[in-house]
Coordinates of C-alpha atoms and ligand atoms in Angstrom, one line a residue:
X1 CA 0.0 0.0 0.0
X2 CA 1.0 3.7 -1.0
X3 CA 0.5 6.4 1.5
X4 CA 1.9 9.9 1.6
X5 CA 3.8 11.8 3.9
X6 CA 4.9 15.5 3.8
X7 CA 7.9 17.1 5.2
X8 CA 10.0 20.6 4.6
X9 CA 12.7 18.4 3.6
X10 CA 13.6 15.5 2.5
X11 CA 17.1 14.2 3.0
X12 CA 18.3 10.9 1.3
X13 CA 21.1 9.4 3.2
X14 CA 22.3 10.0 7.2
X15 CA 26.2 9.8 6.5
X16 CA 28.1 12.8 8.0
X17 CA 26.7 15.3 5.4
X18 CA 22.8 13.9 5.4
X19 CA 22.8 13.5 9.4
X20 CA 24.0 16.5 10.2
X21 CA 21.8 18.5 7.8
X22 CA 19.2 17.1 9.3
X23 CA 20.0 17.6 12.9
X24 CA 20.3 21.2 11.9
X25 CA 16.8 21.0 9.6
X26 CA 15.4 20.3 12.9
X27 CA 17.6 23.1 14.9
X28 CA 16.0 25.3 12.6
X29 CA 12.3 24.2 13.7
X30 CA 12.0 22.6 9.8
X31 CA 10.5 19.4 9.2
X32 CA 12.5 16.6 8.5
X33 CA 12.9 12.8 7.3
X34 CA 16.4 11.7 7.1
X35 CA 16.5 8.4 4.9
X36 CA 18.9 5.8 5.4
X37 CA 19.0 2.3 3.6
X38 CA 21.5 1.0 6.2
X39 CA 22.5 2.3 9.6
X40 CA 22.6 6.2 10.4
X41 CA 26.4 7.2 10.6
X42 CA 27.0 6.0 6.6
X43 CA 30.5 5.6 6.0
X44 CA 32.5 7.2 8.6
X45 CA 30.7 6.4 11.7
X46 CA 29.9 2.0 10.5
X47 CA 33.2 1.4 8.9
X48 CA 35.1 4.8 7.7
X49 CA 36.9 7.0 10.0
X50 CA 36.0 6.4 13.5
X51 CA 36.2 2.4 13.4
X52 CA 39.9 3.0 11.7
X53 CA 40.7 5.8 14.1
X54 CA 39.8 3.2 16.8
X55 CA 42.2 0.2 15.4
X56 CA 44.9 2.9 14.7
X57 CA 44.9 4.0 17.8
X58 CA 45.1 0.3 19.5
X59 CA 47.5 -0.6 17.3
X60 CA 49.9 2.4 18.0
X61 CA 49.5 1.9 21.9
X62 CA 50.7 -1.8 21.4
X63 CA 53.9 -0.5 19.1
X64 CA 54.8 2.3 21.9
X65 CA 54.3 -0.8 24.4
X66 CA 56.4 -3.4 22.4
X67 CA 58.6 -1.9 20.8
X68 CA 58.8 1.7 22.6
X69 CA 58.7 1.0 25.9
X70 CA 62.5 0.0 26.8
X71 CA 63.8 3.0 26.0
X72 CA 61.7 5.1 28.0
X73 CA 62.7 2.6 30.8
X74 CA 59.1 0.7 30.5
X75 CA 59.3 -3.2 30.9
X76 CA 55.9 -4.5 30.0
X77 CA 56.1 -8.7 29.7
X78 CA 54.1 -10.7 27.8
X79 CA 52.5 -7.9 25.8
X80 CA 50.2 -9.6 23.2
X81 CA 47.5 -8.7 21.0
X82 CA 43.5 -10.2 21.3
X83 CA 42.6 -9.0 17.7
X84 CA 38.7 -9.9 18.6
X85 CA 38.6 -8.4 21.7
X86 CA 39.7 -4.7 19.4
X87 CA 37.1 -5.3 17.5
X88 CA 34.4 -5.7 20.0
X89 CA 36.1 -3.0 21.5
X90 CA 36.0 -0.6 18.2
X91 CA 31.9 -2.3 17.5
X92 CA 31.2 -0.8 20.8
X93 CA 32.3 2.7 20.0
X94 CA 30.6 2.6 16.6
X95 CA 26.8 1.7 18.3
X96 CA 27.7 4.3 20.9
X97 CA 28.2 6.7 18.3
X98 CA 25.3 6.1 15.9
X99 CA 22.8 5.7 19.0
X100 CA 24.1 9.5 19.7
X101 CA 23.1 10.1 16.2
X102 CA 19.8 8.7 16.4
X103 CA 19.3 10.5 20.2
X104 CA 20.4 13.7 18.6
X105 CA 18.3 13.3 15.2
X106 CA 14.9 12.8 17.3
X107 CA 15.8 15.1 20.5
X108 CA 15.7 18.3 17.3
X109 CA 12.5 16.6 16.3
X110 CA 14.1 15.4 12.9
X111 CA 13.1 11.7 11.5
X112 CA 14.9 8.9 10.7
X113 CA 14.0 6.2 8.9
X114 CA 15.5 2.7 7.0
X115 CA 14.6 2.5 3.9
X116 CA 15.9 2.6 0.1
X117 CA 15.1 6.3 -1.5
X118 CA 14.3 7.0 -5.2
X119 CA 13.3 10.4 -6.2
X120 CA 10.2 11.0 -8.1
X121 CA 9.8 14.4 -8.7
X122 CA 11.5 17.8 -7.9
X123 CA 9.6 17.5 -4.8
X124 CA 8.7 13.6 -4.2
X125 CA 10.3 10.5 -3.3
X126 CA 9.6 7.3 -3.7
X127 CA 10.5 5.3 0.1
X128 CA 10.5 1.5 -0.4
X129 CA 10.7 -0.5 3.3
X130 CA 12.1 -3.8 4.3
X131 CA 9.2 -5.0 4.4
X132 CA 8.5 -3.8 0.4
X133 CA 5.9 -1.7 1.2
X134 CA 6.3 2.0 -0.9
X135 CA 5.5 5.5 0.5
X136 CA 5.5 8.6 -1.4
X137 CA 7.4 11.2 0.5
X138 CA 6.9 15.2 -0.7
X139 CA 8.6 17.9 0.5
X140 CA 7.7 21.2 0.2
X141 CA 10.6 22.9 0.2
X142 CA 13.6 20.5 -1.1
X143 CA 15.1 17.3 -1.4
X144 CA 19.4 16.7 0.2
X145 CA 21.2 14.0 -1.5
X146 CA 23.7 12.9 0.8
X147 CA 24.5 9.7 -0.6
X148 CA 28.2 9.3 -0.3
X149 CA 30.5 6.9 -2.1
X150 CA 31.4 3.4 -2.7
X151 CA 34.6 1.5 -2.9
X152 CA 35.5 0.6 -5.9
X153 CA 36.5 -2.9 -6.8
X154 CA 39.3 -3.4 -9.7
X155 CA 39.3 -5.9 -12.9
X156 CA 41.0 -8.7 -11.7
X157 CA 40.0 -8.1 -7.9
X158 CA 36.9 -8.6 -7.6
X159 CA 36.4 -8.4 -3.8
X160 CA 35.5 -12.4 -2.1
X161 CA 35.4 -10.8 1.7
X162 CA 38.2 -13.2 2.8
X163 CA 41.0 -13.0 1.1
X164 CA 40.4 -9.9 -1.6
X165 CA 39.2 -7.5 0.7
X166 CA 38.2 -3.8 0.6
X167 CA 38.2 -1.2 3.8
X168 CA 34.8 -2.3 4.7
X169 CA 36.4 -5.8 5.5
X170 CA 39.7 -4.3 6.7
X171 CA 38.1 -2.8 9.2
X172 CA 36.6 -6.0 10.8
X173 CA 39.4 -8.4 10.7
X174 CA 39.5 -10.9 13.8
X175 CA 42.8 -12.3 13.1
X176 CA 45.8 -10.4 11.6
X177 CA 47.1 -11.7 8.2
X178 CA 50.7 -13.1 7.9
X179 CA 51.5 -11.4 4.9
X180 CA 49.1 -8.1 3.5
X181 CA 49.3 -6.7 0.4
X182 CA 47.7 -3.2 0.0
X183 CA 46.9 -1.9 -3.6
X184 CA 46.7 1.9 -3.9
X185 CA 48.8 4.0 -1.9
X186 CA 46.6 6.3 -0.5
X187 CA 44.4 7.3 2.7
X188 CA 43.1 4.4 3.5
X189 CA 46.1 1.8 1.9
X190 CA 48.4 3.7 3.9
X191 CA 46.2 3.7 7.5
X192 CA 44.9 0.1 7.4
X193 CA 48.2 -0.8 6.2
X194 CA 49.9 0.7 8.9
X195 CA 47.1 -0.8 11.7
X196 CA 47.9 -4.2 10.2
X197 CA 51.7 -3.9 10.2
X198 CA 51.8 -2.9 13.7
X199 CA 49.9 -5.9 15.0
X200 CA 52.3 -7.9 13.4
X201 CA 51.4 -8.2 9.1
X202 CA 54.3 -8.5 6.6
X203 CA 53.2 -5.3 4.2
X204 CA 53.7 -4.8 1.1
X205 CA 52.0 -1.8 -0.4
X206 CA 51.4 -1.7 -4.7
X207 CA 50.9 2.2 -6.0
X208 CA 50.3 2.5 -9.6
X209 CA 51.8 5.9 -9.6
X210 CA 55.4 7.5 -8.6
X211 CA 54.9 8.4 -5.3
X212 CA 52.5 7.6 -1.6
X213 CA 49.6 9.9 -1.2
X214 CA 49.6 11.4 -4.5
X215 CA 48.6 15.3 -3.8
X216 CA 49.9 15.5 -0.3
X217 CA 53.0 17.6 0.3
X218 CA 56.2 15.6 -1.1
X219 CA 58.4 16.7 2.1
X220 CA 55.3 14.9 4.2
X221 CA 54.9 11.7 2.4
X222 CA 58.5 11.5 2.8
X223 CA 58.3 11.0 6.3
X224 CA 55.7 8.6 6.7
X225 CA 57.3 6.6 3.2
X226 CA 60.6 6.3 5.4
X227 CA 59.0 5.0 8.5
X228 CA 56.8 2.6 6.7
X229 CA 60.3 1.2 5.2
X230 CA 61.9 1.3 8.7
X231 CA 59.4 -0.6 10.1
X232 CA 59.8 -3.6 7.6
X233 CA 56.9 -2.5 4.8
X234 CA 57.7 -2.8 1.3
X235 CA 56.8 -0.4 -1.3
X236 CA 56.2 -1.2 -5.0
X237 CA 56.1 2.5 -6.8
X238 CA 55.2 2.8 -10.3
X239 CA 53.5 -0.9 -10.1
X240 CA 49.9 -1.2 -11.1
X241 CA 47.9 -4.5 -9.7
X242 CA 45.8 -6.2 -12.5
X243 CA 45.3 -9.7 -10.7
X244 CA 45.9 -12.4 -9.3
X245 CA 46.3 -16.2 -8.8
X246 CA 45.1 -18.8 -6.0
X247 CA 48.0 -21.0 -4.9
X248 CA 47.0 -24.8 -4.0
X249 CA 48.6 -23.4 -0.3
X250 CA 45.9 -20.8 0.0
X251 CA 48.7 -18.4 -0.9
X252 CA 47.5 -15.1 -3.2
X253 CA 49.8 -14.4 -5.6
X254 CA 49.4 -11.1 -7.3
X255 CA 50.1 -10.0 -10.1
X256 CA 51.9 -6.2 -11.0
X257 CA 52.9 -4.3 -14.1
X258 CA 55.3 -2.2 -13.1
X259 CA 56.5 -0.4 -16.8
X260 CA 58.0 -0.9 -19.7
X261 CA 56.3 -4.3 -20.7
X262 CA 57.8 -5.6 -17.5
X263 CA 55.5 -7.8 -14.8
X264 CA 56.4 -8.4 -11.3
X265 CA 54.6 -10.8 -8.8
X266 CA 54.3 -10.8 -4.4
X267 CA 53.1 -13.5 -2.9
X268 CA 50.3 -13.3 0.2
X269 CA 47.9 -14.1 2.3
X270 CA 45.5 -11.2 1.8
X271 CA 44.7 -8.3 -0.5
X272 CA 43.4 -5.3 0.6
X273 CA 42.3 -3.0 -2.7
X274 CA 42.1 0.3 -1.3
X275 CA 42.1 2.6 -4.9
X276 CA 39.6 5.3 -4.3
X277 CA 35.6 5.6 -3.9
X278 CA 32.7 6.1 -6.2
X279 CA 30.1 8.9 -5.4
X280 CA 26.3 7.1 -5.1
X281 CA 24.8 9.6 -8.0
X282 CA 23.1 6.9 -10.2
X283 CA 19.9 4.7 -9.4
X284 CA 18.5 7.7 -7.6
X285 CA 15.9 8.9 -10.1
X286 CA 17.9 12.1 -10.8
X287 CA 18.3 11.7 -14.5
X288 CA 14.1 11.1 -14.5
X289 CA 13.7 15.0 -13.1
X290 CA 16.5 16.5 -16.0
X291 CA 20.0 16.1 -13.9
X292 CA 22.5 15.0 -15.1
X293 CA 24.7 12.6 -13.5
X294 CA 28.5 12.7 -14.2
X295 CA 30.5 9.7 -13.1
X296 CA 28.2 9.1 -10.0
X297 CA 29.0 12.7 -9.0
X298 CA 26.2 15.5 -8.6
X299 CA 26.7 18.8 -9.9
X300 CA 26.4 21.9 -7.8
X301 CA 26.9 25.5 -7.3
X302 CA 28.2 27.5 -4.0
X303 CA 24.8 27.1 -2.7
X304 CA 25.3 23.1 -3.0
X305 CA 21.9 23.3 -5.1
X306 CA 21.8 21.1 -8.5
X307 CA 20.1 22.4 -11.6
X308 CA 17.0 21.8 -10.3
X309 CA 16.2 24.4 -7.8
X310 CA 14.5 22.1 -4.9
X311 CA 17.2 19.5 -5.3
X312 CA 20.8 19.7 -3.1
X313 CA 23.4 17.3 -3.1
X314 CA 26.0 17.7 -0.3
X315 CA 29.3 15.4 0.4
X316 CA 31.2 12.7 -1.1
X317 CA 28.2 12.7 -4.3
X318 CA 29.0 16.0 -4.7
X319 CA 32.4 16.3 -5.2
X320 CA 35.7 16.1 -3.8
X321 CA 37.5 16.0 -1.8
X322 CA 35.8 12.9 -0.1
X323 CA 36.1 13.7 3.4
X324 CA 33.7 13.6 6.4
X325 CA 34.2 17.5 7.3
X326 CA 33.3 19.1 4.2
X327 CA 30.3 17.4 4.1
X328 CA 29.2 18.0 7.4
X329 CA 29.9 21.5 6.6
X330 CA 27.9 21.3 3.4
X331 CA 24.8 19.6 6.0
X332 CA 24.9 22.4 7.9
X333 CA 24.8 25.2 4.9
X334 CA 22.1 23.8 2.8
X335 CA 19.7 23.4 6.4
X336 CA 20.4 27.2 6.7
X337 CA 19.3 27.9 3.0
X338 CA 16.3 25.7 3.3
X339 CA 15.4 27.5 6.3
X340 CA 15.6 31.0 4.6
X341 CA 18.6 32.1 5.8
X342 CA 21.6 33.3 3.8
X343 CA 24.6 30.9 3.6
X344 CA 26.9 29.4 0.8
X345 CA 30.2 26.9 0.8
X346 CA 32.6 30.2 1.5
X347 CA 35.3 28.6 3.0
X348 CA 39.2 29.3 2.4
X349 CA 40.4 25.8 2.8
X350 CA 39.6 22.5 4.0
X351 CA 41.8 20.4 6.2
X352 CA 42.6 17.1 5.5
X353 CA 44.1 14.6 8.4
X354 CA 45.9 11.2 7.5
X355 CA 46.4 9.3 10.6
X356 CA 49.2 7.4 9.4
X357 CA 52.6 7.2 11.8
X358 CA 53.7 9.5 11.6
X359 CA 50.3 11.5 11.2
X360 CA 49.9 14.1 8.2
X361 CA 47.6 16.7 8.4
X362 CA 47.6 19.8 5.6
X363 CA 45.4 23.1 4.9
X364 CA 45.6 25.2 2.1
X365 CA 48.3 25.5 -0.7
X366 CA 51.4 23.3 -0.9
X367 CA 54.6 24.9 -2.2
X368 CA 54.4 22.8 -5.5
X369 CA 50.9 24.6 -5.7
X370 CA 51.2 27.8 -4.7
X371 CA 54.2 27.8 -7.3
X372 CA 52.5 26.4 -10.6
X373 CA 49.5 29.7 -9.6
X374 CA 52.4 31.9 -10.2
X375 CA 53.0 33.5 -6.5
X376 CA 56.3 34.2 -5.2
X377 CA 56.3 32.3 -2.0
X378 CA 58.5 32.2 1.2
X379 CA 58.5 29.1 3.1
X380 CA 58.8 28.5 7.1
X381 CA 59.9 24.5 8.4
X382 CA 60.5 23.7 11.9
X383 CA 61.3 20.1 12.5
X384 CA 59.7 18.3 15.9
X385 CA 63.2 16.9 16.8
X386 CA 63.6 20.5 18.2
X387 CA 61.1 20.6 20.4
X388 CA 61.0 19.4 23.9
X389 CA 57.8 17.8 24.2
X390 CA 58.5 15.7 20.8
X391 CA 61.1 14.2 23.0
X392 CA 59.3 13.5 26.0
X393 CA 56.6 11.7 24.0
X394 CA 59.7 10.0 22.4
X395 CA 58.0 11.0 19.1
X396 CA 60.6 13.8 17.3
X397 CA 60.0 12.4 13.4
X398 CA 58.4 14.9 10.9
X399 CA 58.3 18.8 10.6
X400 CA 56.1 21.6 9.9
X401 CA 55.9 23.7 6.7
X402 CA 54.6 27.1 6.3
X403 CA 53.8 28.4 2.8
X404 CA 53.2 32.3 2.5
X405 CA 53.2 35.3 0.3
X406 CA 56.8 36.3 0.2
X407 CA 55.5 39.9 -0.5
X408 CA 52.6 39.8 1.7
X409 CA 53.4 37.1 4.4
X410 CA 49.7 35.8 4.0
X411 CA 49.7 32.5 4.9
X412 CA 48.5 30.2 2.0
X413 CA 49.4 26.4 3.4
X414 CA 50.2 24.8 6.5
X415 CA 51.4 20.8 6.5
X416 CA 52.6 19.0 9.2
X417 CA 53.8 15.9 9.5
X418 CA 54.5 14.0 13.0
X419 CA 52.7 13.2 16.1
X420 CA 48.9 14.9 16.8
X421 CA 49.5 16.6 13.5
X422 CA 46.1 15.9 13.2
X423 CA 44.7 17.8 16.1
X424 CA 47.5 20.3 15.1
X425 CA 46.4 21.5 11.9
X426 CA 43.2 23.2 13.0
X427 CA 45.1 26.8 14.1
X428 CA 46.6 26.5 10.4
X429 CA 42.9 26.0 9.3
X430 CA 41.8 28.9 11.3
X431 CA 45.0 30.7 10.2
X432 CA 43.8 30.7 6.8
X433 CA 40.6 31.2 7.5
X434 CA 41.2 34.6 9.0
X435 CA 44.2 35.4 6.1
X436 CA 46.1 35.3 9.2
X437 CA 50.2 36.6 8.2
X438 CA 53.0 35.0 9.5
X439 CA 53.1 37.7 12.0
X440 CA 50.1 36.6 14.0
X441 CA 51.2 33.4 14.2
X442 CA 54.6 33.9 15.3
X443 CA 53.7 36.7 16.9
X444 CA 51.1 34.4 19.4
X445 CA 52.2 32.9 22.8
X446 CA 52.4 29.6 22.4
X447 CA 52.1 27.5 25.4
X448 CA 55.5 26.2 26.5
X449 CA 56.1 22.6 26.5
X450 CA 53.9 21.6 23.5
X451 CA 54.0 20.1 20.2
X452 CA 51.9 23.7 19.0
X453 CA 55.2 25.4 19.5
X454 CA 56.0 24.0 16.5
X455 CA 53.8 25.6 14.1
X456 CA 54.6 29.2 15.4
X457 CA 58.2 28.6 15.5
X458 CA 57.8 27.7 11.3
X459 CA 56.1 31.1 11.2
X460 CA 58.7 32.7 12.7
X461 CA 61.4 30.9 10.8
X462 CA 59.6 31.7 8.0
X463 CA 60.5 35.3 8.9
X464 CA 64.2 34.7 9.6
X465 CA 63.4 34.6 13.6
X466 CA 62.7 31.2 14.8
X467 CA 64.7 30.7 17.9
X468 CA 65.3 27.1 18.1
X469 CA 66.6 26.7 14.8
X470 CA 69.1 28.3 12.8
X471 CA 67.5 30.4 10.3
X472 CA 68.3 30.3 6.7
Ligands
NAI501 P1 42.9 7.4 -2.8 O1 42.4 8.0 -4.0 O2 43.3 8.2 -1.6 O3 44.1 6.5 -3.2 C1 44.0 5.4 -4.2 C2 45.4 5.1 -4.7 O4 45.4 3.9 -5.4 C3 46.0 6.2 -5.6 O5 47.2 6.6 -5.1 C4 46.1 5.5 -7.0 O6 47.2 5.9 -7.7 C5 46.3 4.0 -6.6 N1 45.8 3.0 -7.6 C6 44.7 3.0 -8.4 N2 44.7 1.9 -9.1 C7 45.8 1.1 -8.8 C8 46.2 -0.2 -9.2 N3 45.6 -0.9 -10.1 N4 47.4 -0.6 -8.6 C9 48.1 0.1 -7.7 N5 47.6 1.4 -7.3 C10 46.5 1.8 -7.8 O7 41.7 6.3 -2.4 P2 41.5 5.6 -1.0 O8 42.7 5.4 -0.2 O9 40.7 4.3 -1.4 O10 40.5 6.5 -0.3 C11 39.2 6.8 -0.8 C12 38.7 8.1 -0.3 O11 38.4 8.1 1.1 C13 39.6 9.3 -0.5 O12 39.0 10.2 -1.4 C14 39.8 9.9 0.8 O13 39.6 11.3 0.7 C15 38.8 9.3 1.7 N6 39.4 8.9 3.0 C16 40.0 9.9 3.8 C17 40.6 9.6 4.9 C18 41.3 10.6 5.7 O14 41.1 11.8 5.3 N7 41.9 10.3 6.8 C19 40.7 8.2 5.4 C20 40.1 7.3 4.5 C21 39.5 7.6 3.4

């Protein structure tokens, strides 16, 4: 049976960008459904960033524990990993998370339901039920797809869940593999890589291009290329995975071409294809109402709205970069539209954070950027082997980088690589948020022993004045 329902909006998909949108729908006394065809949280609450965050974070107290501890004088016997018992762990923080979600979704009077979306009309969507009953959902005002991405699976790979694995997968593992090989050297290659080899994995990772983390500052990657190679990783550059073999042993081997007509092969016990994410654009009805879709990505203006004017798409379906924050931000911006205020995506820059070891975190323009837009930069690096508190945490790999107007001292970039560089990066984000100069960060008090120091002593060196390093 076919009833109606009618909302203000409608919002198709309760990731980070749909959940959020809604939450503020209902902050902003509008009426909301938020439609979800699996669990609320999408991506980054189920199996994205916060269940990685959680096994990264295990993982790295077991290294500091094994590995670490005798040379800060800490004798810890017997220290051994329960691989389960971190996941049950890490599925507890996930249901505490989404049941937040859901709490927060109904205490601003905004709906949820489960159910598979299809849109209809400008203004009507077509709700289909587990149970396969349909509803026909309007909404007055506008319609939020916040559908997010997919992984996508290879030729030659096509995921089996045991042994050719995506991040979903990775993400759940109950035992940790002898031997791993990761193909793609990016975000998540390079941080479930990295939880794996630290809880014991031979790791090989397979990137079809020349370097790690295509995009991220070179003097970064560097860092976290040389400690993946300290710690007994091996890196294939250049090589490009197009499949594999089943070995009568159970073995994997896989198969690389890595140039010039030349093939290469590593043996294993498990693959995880890690090589990027598709946006969710098709099967949603858009192309019925005159959108059009363009390789599963929506198109949008500043406003986030498509061509047709009661139709929004925020977050991973809506462009890059694919990250958790921008489209939370994006949530929150169309809510404010729909709700007749004024508001658009007028952001400087948007961080991104890589919790590899060490972490990476960047805002704004690298140098390599900055350079090829034709400004005249000046550039500020302070490494964390100078500061005290890198020391005490017994964690002194990486450096930070300042990029700025060499006429102007604006500060256009900020990277940082080394430990918390993730937490570190948001005064850079605010920095450039505020056109901050080098000045006014060099200029600030930092609080004295930290790992902030850091990022004010790059200004100033930047400037020819940072104290605890020779300047150029
Ligand atoms: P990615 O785009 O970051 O990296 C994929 C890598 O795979 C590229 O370097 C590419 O050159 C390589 N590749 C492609 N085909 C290959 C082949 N046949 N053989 C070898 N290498 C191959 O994609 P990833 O890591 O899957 O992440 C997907 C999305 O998730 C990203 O857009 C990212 O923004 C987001 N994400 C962000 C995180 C963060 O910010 N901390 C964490 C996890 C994901």
């Amino acid at each position: 049976m076919t009833t109606t329902t009618t909302y203000d909006a409608v919002v198709i998909g309760g990731g980070p960008g749909g959940y959020v949108c809604g939450i503020r729908l209902g902050q902003l006394k509008q009426t909301v459904l938020v439609i979800d065809k699996e669990e609320v949280g999408g991506v980054c609450l189920n199996w994205g960033c916060v269940p990685s965050k959680a096994l990264i974070s295990a993982s790295h107290s077991y290294e500091k524990f094994a590995k670490h501890g005798p040379t800060m004088g800490l004798f810890a016997d017997n220290v051994r990993v329960d691989t389960a018992k971190m996941q049950d762990w890490k599925d507890g923080i996930v249901k505490k998370l989404t049941g937040g979600v859901k709490a927060l979704l109904k205490g601003n009077g905004a709906e949820l339901v489960i159910g598979e979306a299809k849109v209809t009309g400008p203004k009507s969507v077509e709700l289909k039920l587990a149970d396969g009953s349909t509803k026909t959902i309007q909404a007055t005002k506008a319609i939020v797809i916040a559908t997010g991405a997919t992984t996508i699976e290879i030729p030659g790979f096509k995921f089996d869940g045991k042994q050719i694995i995506g991040a979903r997968e990775a993400v759940s593992l109950r035992a940790v593999p002898k031997r791993l090989v990761v193909i793609g050297g990016g975000v998540i290659g390079l941080e479930l890589g990295g939880v794996y080899q630290r809880l014991g994995a031979q790791l090989t990772i397979v990137e079809a291009t020349a370097t790690l983390l295509p995009g991220v500052e070179a003097e970064c990657t560097a860092v976290v290329q040389k400690r993946f190679i300290k710690d007994g990783a091996k890196i294939m550059l250049n090589a490009k995975a197009v499949g594999y073999d089943k070995n009568k042993d159970g073995s994997v081997t896989v198969k690389l071409d890595v140039g010039g007509g030349k093939t290469e092969t590593v043996e294993t016990d498990m693959v995880l294809v890690a090589v990027g994410m598709r946006p969710n654009g098709a099967n949603l009805g858009l192309e019925q109402v005159g959108l059009t879709v363009d390789r599963g990505f929506v198109p949008t203006d500043t406003f986030c709205r498509t061509k047709v004017p009661s139709i929004y798409a925020i977050g991973d379906v809506s462009g890059m970069p694919m990250l958790a924050h921008k489209a939370s931000k994006e949530g929150e911006v169309v809510a404010e539209i729909i709700a007749g205020h004024k508001a658009a995506k007028d952001w400087v820059a948007i961080p991104g954070a890589i919790f590899t070891e060490p972490e990476i975190a960047t805002v704004g323009l690298t140098e390599a950027q900055a350079k090829e837009k034709g400004i005249d930069v000046t550039i500020g690096r302070f490494p964390f082997a100078a500061l005290g508190r890198a020391m005490a945490v017994n964690e002194t790999d990486g450096l930070f980088k300042v990029v700025a107007d060499k006429k102007t001292h604006e500060v256009l970039g900020v990277h940082i690589v080394g430990p918390s560089a993730t937490d570190l990066i948001s005064e850079g984000a605010l920095a450039l948020e505020m056109h901050a100069f080098l000045e006014d960060i060099g200029l600030t008090i930092h609080p004295h022993p930290t790992l902030g120091e850091g990022l004010m002593e790059a200004s100033l060196n930047a400037l020819g004045q940072a104290i605890h390093v020779m300047n150029r």
